[in-house]
CSV table of C-alpha atoms in Angstrom, one decimal:
chain,number,residue,atom,x,y,z
A,199,MET,CA,0.0,-0.1,-0.1
A,200,ALA,CA,1.5,3.4,-1.0
A,201,ILE,CA,1.7,5.8,1.7
A,202,ARG,CA,2.2,9.8,1.5
A,203,SER,CA,6.0,10.7,2.3
A,204,MET,CA,7.2,14.1,3.3
A,205,ASN,CA,10.3,15.7,4.7
A,206,LEU,CA,8.8,17.7,7.4
A,207,THR,CA,11.2,19.9,9.9
A,208,VAL,CA,9.2,20.6,13.0
A,209,PRO,CA,10.4,22.7,15.7
A,210,ASN,CA,10.9,21.4,18.9
A,211,SER,CA,8.0,23.4,20.4
A,212,ASP,CA,5.3,22.0,17.9
A,213,ARG,CA,6.5,18.5,18.1
A,214,SER,CA,3.9,17.3,20.5
A,215,ARG,CA,1.2,18.4,18.1
A,216,ALA,CA,3.1,17.6,15.0
A,217,GLU,CA,2.8,13.8,16.6
A,218,LYS,CA,-0.9,14.1,16.5
A,219,LEU,CA,-1.0,14.4,12.8
A,220,VAL,CA,-2.3,11.2,11.1
A,221,ILE,CA,-1.2,10.6,7.1
A,222,LEU,CA,-3.5,8.7,5.7
A,223,PRO,CA,-2.7,6.2,2.8
A,224,VAL,CA,-3.0,7.1,-0.6
A,225,ASP,CA,-5.7,4.1,-1.1
A,226,HIS,CA,-8.0,5.6,1.2
A,227,ALA,CA,-8.0,9.2,0.2
A,228,PRO,CA,-11.6,10.4,-0.8
A,229,LYS,CA,-12.8,10.5,-4.3
A,230,ALA,CA,-15.0,13.5,-5.1
A,231,ILE,CA,-18.6,13.0,-6.1
A,232,PHE,CA,-19.4,14.5,-9.5
A,233,ARG,CA,-23.1,14.9,-10.8
A,234,VAL,CA,-24.0,16.4,-13.8
A,235,PRO,CA,-26.1,19.1,-13.8
A,236,GLY,CA,-29.9,17.9,-14.5
A,237,ALA,CA,-29.2,14.2,-13.7
A,238,ARG,CA,-31.6,12.0,-11.6
A,239,ARG,CA,-30.7,12.3,-8.1
A,240,ARG,CA,-29.6,9.0,-6.4
A,241,ILE,CA,-31.1,9.1,-3.0
A,242,LEU,CA,-30.1,7.0,0.0
A,243,ILE,CA,-32.3,6.7,3.2
A,244,LEU,CA,-30.9,6.5,6.5
A,245,GLY,CA,-33.7,5.0,9.2
A,246,ILE,CA,-36.6,3.1,8.8
A,247,GLY,CA,-39.2,4.8,10.8
A,248,SER,CA,-42.0,6.9,9.8
A,249,LEU,CA,-40.4,9.7,8.5
A,250,ALA,CA,-38.2,7.5,6.0
A,251,ASN,CA,-41.1,5.4,4.8
A,252,ASN,CA,-43.4,8.8,4.2
A,253,LEU,CA,-40.5,10.3,2.1
A,254,CYS,CA,-40.0,7.1,0.2
A,255,SER,CA,-43.5,7.1,-0.7
A,256,VAL,CA,-43.4,10.8,-1.5
A,257,LEU,CA,-40.0,10.5,-3.8
A,258,VAL,CA,-41.4,7.4,-5.6
A,259,SER,CA,-45.1,8.7,-6.1
A,260,ARG,CA,-44.0,12.2,-6.9
A,261,SER,CA,-40.5,12.4,-8.4
A,262,ARG,CA,-39.8,9.4,-10.1
A,263,VAL,CA,-38.8,11.2,-13.5
A,264,PHE,CA,-36.2,12.9,-11.4
A,265,THR,CA,-35.2,10.5,-8.5
A,266,ASP,CA,-33.8,7.1,-7.6
A,267,VAL,CA,-34.3,5.9,-4.6
A,268,ILE,CA,-31.6,3.6,-3.9
A,269,GLY,CA,-32.6,2.1,-0.5
A,270,PHE,CA,-32.4,2.3,3.2
A,271,LEU,CA,-30.2,1.4,5.8
A,272,SER,CA,-31.3,0.5,9.3
A,273,LYS,CA,-30.0,0.6,12.6
A,274,GLU,CA,-30.3,-3.3,13.1
A,275,SER,CA,-29.3,-6.2,10.6
A,276,ALA,CA,-32.5,-8.0,11.1
A,277,GLN,CA,-34.6,-5.9,9.0
A,278,VAL,CA,-31.9,-5.9,5.9
A,279,GLY,CA,-33.4,-7.3,2.7
A,280,THR,CA,-36.9,-6.7,3.5
A,281,GLU,CA,-38.6,-3.5,1.7
A,282,LEU,CA,-40.6,-0.4,2.7
A,283,SER,CA,-42.6,1.3,0.2
A,284,GLY,CA,-41.6,-1.1,-2.2
A,285,VAL,CA,-37.9,-0.1,-1.7
A,286,LYS,CA,-35.3,-2.6,0.0
A,287,ILE,CA,-33.6,-2.3,3.2
A,288,LEU,CA,-29.7,-2.4,1.7
A,289,GLY,CA,-27.5,-2.5,4.9
A,290,THR,CA,-26.9,-1.5,8.5
A,291,MET,CA,-25.5,2.2,9.1
A,292,ASP,CA,-21.5,0.8,9.3
A,293,GLN,CA,-22.1,-0.2,5.9
A,294,LEU,CA,-22.8,3.4,4.7
A,295,LEU,CA,-19.3,4.5,2.9
A,296,SER,CA,-19.2,1.0,1.0
A,297,VAL,CA,-23.2,1.5,0.1
A,298,VAL,CA,-22.5,5.0,-1.2
A,299,GLU,CA,-19.3,3.8,-3.4
A,300,ARG,CA,-21.0,0.8,-4.6
A,301,ASP,CA,-24.4,2.5,-5.6
A,302,ARG,CA,-23.1,5.7,-7.0
A,303,VAL,CA,-25.1,7.8,-4.5
A,304,ASP,CA,-25.1,11.4,-4.4
A,305,THR,CA,-27.7,12.2,-1.8
A,306,ILE,CA,-28.5,11.0,1.6
A,307,ALA,CA,-31.5,11.7,3.7
A,308,VAL,CA,-31.2,11.3,7.5
A,309,CYS,CA,-34.7,10.4,9.0
A,310,LEU,CA,-33.1,8.7,12.2
A,311,GLU,CA,-35.3,9.2,15.2
A,312,ASP,CA,-32.8,9.0,17.6
A,313,ARG,CA,-29.6,10.5,16.0
A,314,ARG,CA,-27.5,10.8,19.4
A,315,ALA,CA,-26.5,7.1,19.5
A,316,VAL,CA,-26.5,6.1,15.5
A,317,LEU,CA,-25.8,8.8,13.5
A,318,PRO,CA,-22.5,8.2,11.8
A,319,VAL,CA,-21.1,11.5,12.2
A,320,GLN,CA,-17.8,11.2,10.8
A,321,VAL,CA,-18.8,9.2,7.6
A,322,LEU,CA,-21.2,11.9,7.1
A,323,LEU,CA,-19.0,14.7,7.2
A,324,ASP,CA,-16.3,12.5,4.9
A,325,LEU,CA,-19.0,12.2,2.5
A,326,LYS,CA,-19.8,15.8,2.6
A,327,GLY,CA,-16.4,16.7,1.9
A,328,MET,CA,-16.8,14.3,-1.4
A,329,GLY,CA,-19.6,16.3,-2.5
A,330,VAL,CA,-22.6,14.1,-1.5
A,331,ASP,CA,-25.5,16.3,-0.5
A,332,ILE,CA,-26.7,15.2,3.1
A,333,TRP,CA,-30.1,16.5,3.9
A,334,ASP,CA,-32.4,16.4,7.0
A,335,GLY,CA,-35.3,14.3,6.4
A,336,ASN,CA,-37.7,16.7,7.5
A,337,HIS,CA,-36.5,19.2,5.3
A,338,LEU,CA,-36.4,17.1,2.1
A,339,TYR,CA,-39.8,15.8,2.8
A,340,GLU,CA,-41.1,19.7,2.8
A,341,GLU,CA,-39.3,20.3,-0.2
A,342,GLU,CA,-40.5,17.4,-2.3
A,343,SER,CA,-44.1,16.9,-1.0
A,344,GLY,CA,-45.1,21.1,-0.3
A,345,ARG,CA,-46.1,19.9,3.5
A,346,LEU,CA,-44.7,19.3,6.8
A,347,SER,CA,-44.2,16.4,8.6
A,348,ILE,CA,-46.0,17.3,11.9
A,349,ASP,CA,-45.9,13.8,13.3
A,350,ASP,CA,-42.2,13.4,13.2
A,351,LEU,CA,-41.6,17.1,14.1
A,352,LYS,CA,-40.0,17.6,17.5
A,353,PRO,CA,-41.2,20.7,19.4
A,354,SER,CA,-37.7,22.1,19.3
A,355,ALA,CA,-37.9,22.4,15.3
A,356,ILE,CA,-40.3,24.5,15.7
A,357,ILE,CA,-39.5,26.7,18.8
A,358,PHE,CA,-36.1,27.5,17.6
A,359,SER,CA,-37.1,27.9,13.9
A,360,ARG,CA,-36.1,30.8,12.3
A,361,GLU,CA,-39.1,30.9,9.9
A,362,PHE,CA,-43.1,31.0,10.9
A,363,LYS,CA,-42.6,34.7,11.1
A,364,ARG,CA,-42.4,37.3,8.5
A,365,GLY,CA,-40.7,40.9,8.7
A,366,ILE,CA,-42.7,43.9,8.1
A,367,VAL,CA,-42.0,44.7,4.8
A,368,VAL,CA,-43.8,41.6,3.7
A,369,ARG,CA,-46.7,41.7,5.7
A,370,THR,CA,-47.2,45.4,5.1
A,371,ILE,CA,-47.5,44.7,1.1
A,372,LYS,CA,-49.5,41.4,1.3
A,373,ARG,CA,-52.1,43.4,3.6
A,374,SER,CA,-52.2,46.3,0.9
A,375,MET,CA,-52.2,43.9,-1.8
A,376,ASP,CA,-55.2,42.2,0.0
A,377,LEU,CA,-57.3,45.3,0.7
A,378,LEU,CA,-56.3,47.1,-2.9
A,379,ILE,CA,-57.7,43.9,-4.9
A,380,ALA,CA,-60.5,43.2,-2.5
A,381,VAL,CA,-61.8,46.7,-2.9
A,382,VAL,CA,-61.3,46.8,-6.6
A,383,GLY,CA,-62.8,42.8,-6.8
A,384,LEU,CA,-66.0,44.0,-5.0
A,385,VAL,CA,-66.8,46.7,-7.5
A,386,VAL,CA,-66.3,44.7,-10.4
A,387,ILE,CA,-68.1,41.8,-9.7
A,388,LEU,CA,-71.2,43.5,-7.9
A,389,PRO,CA,-73.5,42.7,-10.8
A,390,LEU,CA,-72.8,39.0,-10.1
A,391,LEU,CA,-73.5,38.9,-6.6
A,392,ALA,CA,-76.5,40.6,-7.6
A,393,VAL,CA,-77.4,37.7,-10.0
A,394,ILE,CA,-76.2,35.1,-7.4
A,395,GLY,CA,-78.7,36.5,-4.7
A,396,LEU,CA,-81.5,36.6,-6.8
A,397,PHE,CA,-80.6,32.6,-7.9
A,398,ILE,CA,-80.4,32.0,-4.1
A,399,LYS,CA,-83.7,33.5,-3.3
A,400,LEU,CA,-85.6,31.9,-6.0
A,401,ASP,CA,-84.0,28.8,-5.0
A,402,SER,CA,-84.9,28.4,-1.3
A,403,PRO,CA,-86.7,30.3,1.6
A,404,GLY,CA,-84.1,32.3,3.8
A,405,PRO,CA,-81.5,34.8,3.4
A,406,ILE,CA,-79.1,35.5,0.8
A,407,PHE,CA,-76.0,35.5,3.1
A,408,TYR,CA,-75.0,33.1,5.9
A,409,ARG,CA,-73.0,34.5,8.6
A,410,GLN,CA,-70.9,32.1,10.7
A,411,VAL,CA,-68.4,32.2,13.2
A,412,ARG,CA,-64.5,31.3,12.8
A,413,VAL,CA,-61.0,31.4,14.2
A,414,GLY,CA,-59.1,34.1,12.7
A,415,LEU,CA,-55.6,35.2,13.5
A,416,ARG,CA,-54.2,34.7,16.4
A,417,ALA,CA,-57.5,32.4,17.2
A,418,GLN,CA,-59.6,35.3,17.5
A,419,PRO,CA,-63.2,34.5,16.7
A,420,TYR,CA,-64.9,36.6,14.0
A,421,MET,CA,-68.0,36.7,11.5
A,422,ILE,CA,-67.3,35.5,8.0
A,423,TRP,CA,-69.6,36.4,5.3
A,424,LYS,CA,-70.7,33.6,2.7
A,425,PHE,CA,-73.4,33.2,0.1
A,426,ARG,CA,-76.0,30.9,1.4
A,427,SER,CA,-75.4,27.5,-0.1
A,428,MET,CA,-77.4,25.3,2.7
A,429,PHE,CA,-81.1,24.9,3.4
A,430,THR,CA,-82.1,27.6,6.3
A,431,ASP,CA,-82.6,24.4,8.8
A,432,ALA,CA,-79.3,22.7,7.7
A,433,GLU,CA,-77.7,22.5,11.1
A,434,LYS,CA,-80.7,22.0,13.5
A,435,ALA,CA,-79.2,18.6,14.9
A,436,GLY,CA,-75.8,20.6,15.4
A,437,ALA,CA,-72.5,21.1,13.9
A,438,ARG,CA,-70.9,18.2,11.6
A,439,TRP,CA,-68.5,18.1,8.5
A,440,THR,CA,-69.9,18.0,5.3
A,441,SER,CA,-70.4,14.8,3.2
A,442,GLU,CA,-70.2,13.9,-0.5
A,443,ARG,CA,-73.7,14.6,-1.7
A,444,ASP,CA,-74.7,16.1,1.7
A,445,PRO,CA,-78.5,16.6,1.5
A,446,ARG,CA,-78.1,20.0,3.4
A,447,ILE,CA,-77.1,21.6,0.5
A,448,SER,CA,-79.5,23.5,-1.7
A,449,ARG,CA,-79.3,23.1,-5.9
A,450,VAL,CA,-78.0,26.5,-6.3
A,451,GLY,CA,-75.8,25.9,-3.3
A,452,TRP,CA,-74.4,22.9,-5.1
A,453,TYR,CA,-72.9,25.1,-8.3
A,454,LEU,CA,-72.2,27.9,-6.1
A,455,ARG,CA,-69.8,25.6,-4.1
A,456,LYS,CA,-68.7,23.6,-7.2
A,457,TRP,CA,-67.5,26.9,-8.7
A,458,ARG,CA,-66.4,28.3,-5.1
A,459,LEU,CA,-68.8,31.4,-5.8
A,460,ASP,CA,-69.9,31.2,-2.4
A,461,GLU,CA,-66.9,32.3,-1.1
A,462,LEU,CA,-66.8,35.6,-2.8
A,463,PRO,CA,-68.6,37.7,0.0
A,464,GLN,CA,-65.5,37.2,2.1
A,465,LEU,CA,-64.2,39.9,0.3
A,466,ILE,CA,-65.4,42.0,2.9
A,467,ASN,CA,-63.7,40.2,5.4
A,468,VAL,CA,-60.5,40.7,3.6
A,469,ILE,CA,-61.5,44.7,3.7
A,470,HIS,CA,-62.0,44.2,7.5
A,471,GLY,CA,-58.8,42.9,8.1
A,472,GLU,CA,-60.1,39.7,9.2
A,473,MET,CA,-59.0,37.8,6.6
A,474,SER,CA,-56.3,37.6,3.5
A,475,LEU,CA,-56.9,36.6,-0.1
A,476,VAL,CA,-54.5,33.8,0.8
A,477,GLY,CA,-53.9,31.8,3.9
A,478,PRO,CA,-55.1,28.7,6.0
A,479,ARG,CA,-59.0,28.3,5.8
A,480,PRO,CA,-60.5,29.4,8.9
A,481,GLU,CA,-62.4,26.7,10.8
A,482,ARG,CA,-65.3,26.9,13.2
A,483,PRO,CA,-64.7,26.8,16.8
A,484,VAL,CA,-66.1,23.6,17.6
A,485,PHE,CA,-63.8,21.7,15.4
A,486,VAL,CA,-60.8,23.9,16.4
A,487,GLN,CA,-61.5,22.7,19.7
A,488,GLU,CA,-61.3,18.9,18.6
A,489,LEU,CA,-58.5,19.0,16.6
A,490,ARG,CA,-56.4,20.8,18.6
A,491,SER,CA,-56.4,18.1,20.8
A,492,VAL,CA,-55.7,15.4,18.5
A,493,ILE,CA,-53.1,17.5,15.7
A,494,PRO,CA,-50.0,18.2,16.8
A,495,PHE,CA,-48.9,21.9,16.4
A,496,TYR,CA,-52.8,22.8,15.0
A,497,ASP,CA,-52.6,26.5,16.6
A,498,LEU,CA,-49.4,27.4,14.3
A,499,ARG,CA,-51.9,28.1,11.6
A,500,HIS,CA,-53.5,31.0,13.7
A,501,VAL,CA,-50.5,32.9,13.5
A,502,VAL,CA,-51.4,34.3,10.0
A,503,ARG,CA,-54.7,35.7,8.7
A,504,PRO,CA,-57.1,32.8,7.4
A,505,GLY,CA,-57.5,33.2,3.9
A,506,ILE,CA,-60.2,32.9,0.7
A,507,THR,CA,-57.9,30.4,-0.6
A,508,GLY,CA,-54.5,28.6,0.6
A,509,TRP,CA,-51.9,26.1,-0.1
A,510,ALA,CA,-54.0,23.4,1.3
A,511,GLN,CA,-57.4,24.1,-1.0
A,512,THR,CA,-54.9,24.0,-4.3
A,513,GLN,CA,-53.0,20.9,-3.3
A,514,PHE,CA,-55.8,18.9,-1.5
A,515,ARG,CA,-59.2,17.4,-1.6
A,516,TYR,CA,-61.9,19.3,0.0
A,517,GLY,CA,-61.3,18.5,4.0
A,518,ALA,CA,-64.3,16.9,5.6
A,519,SER,CA,-62.8,14.9,8.6
A,520,ALA,CA,-60.4,14.9,11.1
A,521,GLU,CA,-58.1,12.7,9.0
A,522,ASP,CA,-58.4,15.4,6.2
A,523,SER,CA,-57.7,18.0,8.2
A,524,HIS,CA,-54.4,16.4,10.0
A,525,VAL,CA,-53.4,16.1,6.0
A,526,LYS,CA,-54.4,20.1,5.6
A,527,LEU,CA,-52.7,20.9,8.5
A,528,GLN,CA,-49.7,19.5,6.9
A,529,TYR,CA,-49.8,21.9,3.9
A,530,ASP,CA,-50.9,24.9,6.1
A,531,LEU,CA,-48.0,24.9,8.1
A,532,TYR,CA,-45.9,24.9,5.3
A,533,TYR,CA,-47.6,27.8,4.1
A,534,VAL,CA,-46.9,29.4,7.2
A,535,LYS,CA,-43.2,28.7,7.4
A,536,TYR,CA,-42.5,29.6,4.1
A,537,LEU,CA,-45.1,32.5,3.4
A,538,SER,CA,-43.8,34.9,0.6
A,539,LEU,CA,-45.4,37.1,-2.0
A,540,ARG,CA,-44.2,34.6,-4.4
A,541,LEU,CA,-46.0,31.7,-2.8
A,542,ASP,CA,-49.0,33.9,-2.6
A,543,LEU,CA,-49.0,34.3,-6.5
A,544,ARG,CA,-48.5,30.7,-7.2
A,545,ILE,CA,-51.6,29.5,-4.7
A,546,LEU,CA,-53.7,32.1,-6.8
A,547,ILE,CA,-52.6,30.9,-10.1
A,548,GLU,CA,-53.2,27.2,-8.8
A,549,THR,CA,-56.8,28.4,-7.7
A,550,ILE,CA,-58.0,29.6,-11.1
A,551,ARG,CA,-57.1,26.1,-12.3
A,552,VAL,CA,-59.0,24.5,-9.2
A,553,ILE,CA,-62.0,27.0,-10.0
A,554,LEU,CA,-61.9,26.2,-13.7
A,555,ARG,CA,-61.6,22.6,-13.1
A,556,GLY,CA,-64.2,22.5,-10.2
A,557,GLU,CA,-61.9,20.4,-8.1
A,558,GLY,CA,-62.5,18.9,-4.6
A,559,ALA,CA,-65.9,21.0,-4.1
A,560,ARG,CA,-69.1,19.9,-2.0
């Protein structure tokens, strides 16, 4: 085996420090990883827990064109050879370097629940120096799925995060745009509002508008404005989730919901400062009390104004259960964490697509 040799003259004062130097064999010098720009990523996942499984499912289902999931590495050898989400567990943590070299891995996602005991820190540092991308599993999951994995997040990741709060400039511009668009929008669509009101009156007895308490910014209640889409006695038996083919919805109300026209009066709430054009959809107090007790970090969605449309509404179906709300919150918290004017613009464009296709309405 060839060894690097050097003629070094070391002062006596530095001999003790020089004795600690380790000269690596040339055969073990790290090899740089080169990746062609635009090429498919080859990802290795460390861990086999819920985050690792969820991340793999997202990568396989949504990024097959751009990503190859090479496999998993586990803590224990007993799981080696089995599969998660159709992808094999290739080996254990102590085989990390050999698996990376053998399978030409260029990206590693760390999805370990307890990193202190099993995380191969030195090997990961060496691989980082060789050009391998090292990702925190939660961050990669957010980037690929557009939502936060709230079941796998530790409270410290929220408490010490620099996100979840936007500066005064972004908040001022967002509020100014909300106010301008809401005022102009109400003036432009006044004839449409009058026509919708007429149809509602002709279809079923009762008021044109429907007002209901919702939970808004900082968990404060407010009255939301909507066109009435249900019969007047729809909730005489108490509040409940909307269901598919809900018999409480009137004939005109069905079309209003399909094309999201029942939401138009909420421009009044935007002008009053109770809502924004874009944000998490506001929920009723009775459901908030139920959901905050079973879904982690639920109240974080209240750090921004609720919106007429939102990231969850453009990425997920109509929520009609606690389970749906659990998934929707993942999208809502992604929006809260990465809120920006650019993301707002993308959501508004996506909303137009959703409305034109009549997607997810009930």
